[in-house]
Each structure stands twice: as C-alpha cells, then as structure tokens.
mmCIF file of C-alpha atoms in Angstrom:
data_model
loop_
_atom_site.group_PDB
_atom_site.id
_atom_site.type_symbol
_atom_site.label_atom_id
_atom_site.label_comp_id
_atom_site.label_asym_id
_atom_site.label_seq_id
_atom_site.Cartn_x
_atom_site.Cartn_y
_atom_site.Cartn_z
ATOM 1 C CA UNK A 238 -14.952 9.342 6.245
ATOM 2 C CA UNK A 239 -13.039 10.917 8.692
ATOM 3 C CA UNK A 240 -11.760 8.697 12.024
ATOM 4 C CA UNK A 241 -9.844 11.169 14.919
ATOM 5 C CA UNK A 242 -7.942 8.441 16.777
ATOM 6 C CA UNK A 243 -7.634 4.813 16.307
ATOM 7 C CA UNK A 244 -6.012 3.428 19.525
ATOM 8 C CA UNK A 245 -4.315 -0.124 19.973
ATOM 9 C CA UNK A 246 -2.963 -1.237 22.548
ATOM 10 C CA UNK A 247 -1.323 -4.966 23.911
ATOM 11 C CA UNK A 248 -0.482 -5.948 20.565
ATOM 12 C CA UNK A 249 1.753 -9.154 19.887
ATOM 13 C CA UNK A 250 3.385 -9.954 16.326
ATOM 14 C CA UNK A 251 4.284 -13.077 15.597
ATOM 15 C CA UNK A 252 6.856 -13.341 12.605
ATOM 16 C CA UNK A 253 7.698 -17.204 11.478
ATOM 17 C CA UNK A 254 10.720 -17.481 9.251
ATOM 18 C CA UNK A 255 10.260 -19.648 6.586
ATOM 19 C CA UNK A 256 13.450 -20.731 5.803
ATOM 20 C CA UNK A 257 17.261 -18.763 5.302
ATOM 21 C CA UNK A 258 15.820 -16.096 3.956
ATOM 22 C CA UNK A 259 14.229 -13.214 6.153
ATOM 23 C CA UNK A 260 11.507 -12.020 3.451
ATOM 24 C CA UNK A 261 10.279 -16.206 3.069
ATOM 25 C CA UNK A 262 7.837 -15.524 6.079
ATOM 26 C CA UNK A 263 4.072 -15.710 7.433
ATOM 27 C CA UNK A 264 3.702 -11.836 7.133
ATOM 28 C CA UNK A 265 5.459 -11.420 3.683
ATOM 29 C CA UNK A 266 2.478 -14.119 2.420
ATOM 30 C CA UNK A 267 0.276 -12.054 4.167
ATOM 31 C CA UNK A 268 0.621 -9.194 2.890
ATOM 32 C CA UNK A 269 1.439 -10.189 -0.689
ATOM 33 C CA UNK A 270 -2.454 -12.082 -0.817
ATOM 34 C CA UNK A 271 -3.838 -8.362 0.729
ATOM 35 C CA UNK A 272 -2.072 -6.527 -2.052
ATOM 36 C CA UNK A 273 -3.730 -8.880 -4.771
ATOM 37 C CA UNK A 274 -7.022 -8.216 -3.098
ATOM 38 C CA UNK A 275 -7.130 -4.776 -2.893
ATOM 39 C CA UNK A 276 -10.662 -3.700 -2.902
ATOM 40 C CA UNK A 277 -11.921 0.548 -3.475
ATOM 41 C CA UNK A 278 -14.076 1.462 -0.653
ATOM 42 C CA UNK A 279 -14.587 4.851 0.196
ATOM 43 C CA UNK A 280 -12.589 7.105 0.966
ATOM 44 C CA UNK A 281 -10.857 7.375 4.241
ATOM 45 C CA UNK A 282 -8.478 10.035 6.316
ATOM 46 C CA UNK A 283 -7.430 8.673 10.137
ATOM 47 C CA UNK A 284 -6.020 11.106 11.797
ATOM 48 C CA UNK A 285 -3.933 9.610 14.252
ATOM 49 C CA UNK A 286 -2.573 5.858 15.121
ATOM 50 C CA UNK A 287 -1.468 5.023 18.316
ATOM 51 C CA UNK A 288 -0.150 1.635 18.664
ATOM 52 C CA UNK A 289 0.996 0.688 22.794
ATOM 53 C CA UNK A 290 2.594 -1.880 24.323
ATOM 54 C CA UNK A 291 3.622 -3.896 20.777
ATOM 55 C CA UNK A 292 5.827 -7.000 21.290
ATOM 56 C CA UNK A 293 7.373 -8.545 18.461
ATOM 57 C CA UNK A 294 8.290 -12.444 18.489
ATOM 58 C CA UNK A 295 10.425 -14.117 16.086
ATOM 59 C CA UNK A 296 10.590 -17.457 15.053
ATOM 60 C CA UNK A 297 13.384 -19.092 13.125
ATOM 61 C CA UNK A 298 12.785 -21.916 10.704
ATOM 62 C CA UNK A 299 14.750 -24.696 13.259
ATOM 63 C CA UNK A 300 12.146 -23.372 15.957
ATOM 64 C CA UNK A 301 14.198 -20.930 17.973
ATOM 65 C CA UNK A 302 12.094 -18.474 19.540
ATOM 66 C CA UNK A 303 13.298 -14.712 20.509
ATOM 67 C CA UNK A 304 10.969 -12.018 21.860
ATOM 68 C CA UNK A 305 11.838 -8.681 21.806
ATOM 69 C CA UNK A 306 11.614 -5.932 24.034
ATOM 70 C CA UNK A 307 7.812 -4.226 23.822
ATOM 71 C CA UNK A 308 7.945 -0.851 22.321
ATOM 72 C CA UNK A 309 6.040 1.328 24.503
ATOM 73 C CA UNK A 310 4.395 3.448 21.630
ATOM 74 C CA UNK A 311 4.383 4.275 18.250
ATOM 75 C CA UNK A 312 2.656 6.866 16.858
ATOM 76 C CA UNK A 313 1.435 7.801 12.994
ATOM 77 C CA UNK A 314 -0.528 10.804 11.679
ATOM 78 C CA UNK A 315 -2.816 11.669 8.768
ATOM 79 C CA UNK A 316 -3.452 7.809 7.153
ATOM 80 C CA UNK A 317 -5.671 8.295 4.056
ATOM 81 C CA UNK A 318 -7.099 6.100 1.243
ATOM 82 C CA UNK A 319 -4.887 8.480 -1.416
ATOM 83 C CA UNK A 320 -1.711 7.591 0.981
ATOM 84 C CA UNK A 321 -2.523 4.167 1.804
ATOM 85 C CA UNK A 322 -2.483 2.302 5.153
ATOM 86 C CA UNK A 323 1.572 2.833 6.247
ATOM 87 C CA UNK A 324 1.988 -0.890 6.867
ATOM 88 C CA UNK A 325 5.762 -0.214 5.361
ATOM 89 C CA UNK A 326 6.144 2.320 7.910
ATOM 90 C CA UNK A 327 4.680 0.791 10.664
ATOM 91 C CA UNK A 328 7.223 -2.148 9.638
ATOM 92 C CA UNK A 329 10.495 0.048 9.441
ATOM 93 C CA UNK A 330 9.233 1.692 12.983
ATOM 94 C CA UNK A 331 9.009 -1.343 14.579
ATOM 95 C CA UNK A 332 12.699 -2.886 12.684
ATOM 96 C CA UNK A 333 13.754 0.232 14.079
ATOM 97 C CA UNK A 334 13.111 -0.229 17.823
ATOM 98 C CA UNK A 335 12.939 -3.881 17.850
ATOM 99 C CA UNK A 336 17.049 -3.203 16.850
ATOM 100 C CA UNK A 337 17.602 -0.507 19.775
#
C-alpha cells in the first residue's frame, strides 16, 4: 500500500513527567506497551508526513506546567513498514525545535 501525503495539522503533545527522571513519563509507557504489541500488517510506504502547527506541553511531577513555542512544520519522507514509523525521529525533531 502506497499513501502520497499524510497531513496533520493543530497537533498538541502532552508529556507528564513522572518523577526526577525525564524517560519515567506518559509517552515512554506509551510507547514501550506499542512496542510489545507490535502486530504484521501489510506492507506500507508513505511518502510524505507533514506535521503543522505542533505544540508541545510539559508537565513536571510537582505540577508545573510549560508550553512551548508551536513548531510551524515538520516534515518526513519515504515512511515504510521495512523502515518503521520514525516515532524516534519525529521525537529528536521536535527535542530539537522545542530547544531553539
């Protein structure tokens, strides 16, 4: 299956610290059930990922809330089934211009 575009925009992240350390959080558990659960489908090749207008919140264990700026776009090419989705990627991106 091949997808052309997959376009998302107005997107807000919410990351909850769990406690001192910054990988003890709601996206870390997350991801770590999705990895367990991994299921074959078919396979896939999108050709481009266009993610707009993404703010990123952060939320410390004591409750203190910070919002970062929104990144205006992001942009990834040529996601396949024999790559994987780039959610590691799409992490560092967004690490990256959250700390511009």
């Amino acid at each position: 299956m091949t997808i052309e575009e997959i376009d998302l925009s107005e997107i807000f992240v919410g990351i909850e610290l769990y406690g001192s350390s910054k990988n003890d959080n709601n996206w870390a558990h997350i991801l770590q059930l999705n990895t367990k659960e991994e299921k074959k489908g078919r396979d896939y090749l999108i050709k481009k990922l266009v993610l707009t207008n993404l703010t990123v919140q952060l939320t410390k264990p004591n409750g203190q809330t910070t919002t970062y700026p929104t990144i205006q776009r992001m942009e990834f090419t040529n996601i396949s089934s024999a790559t994987g989705f780039p959610i590691r990627a799409i992490e560092k991106a967004i690490f990256n211009q959250v700390m511009q």
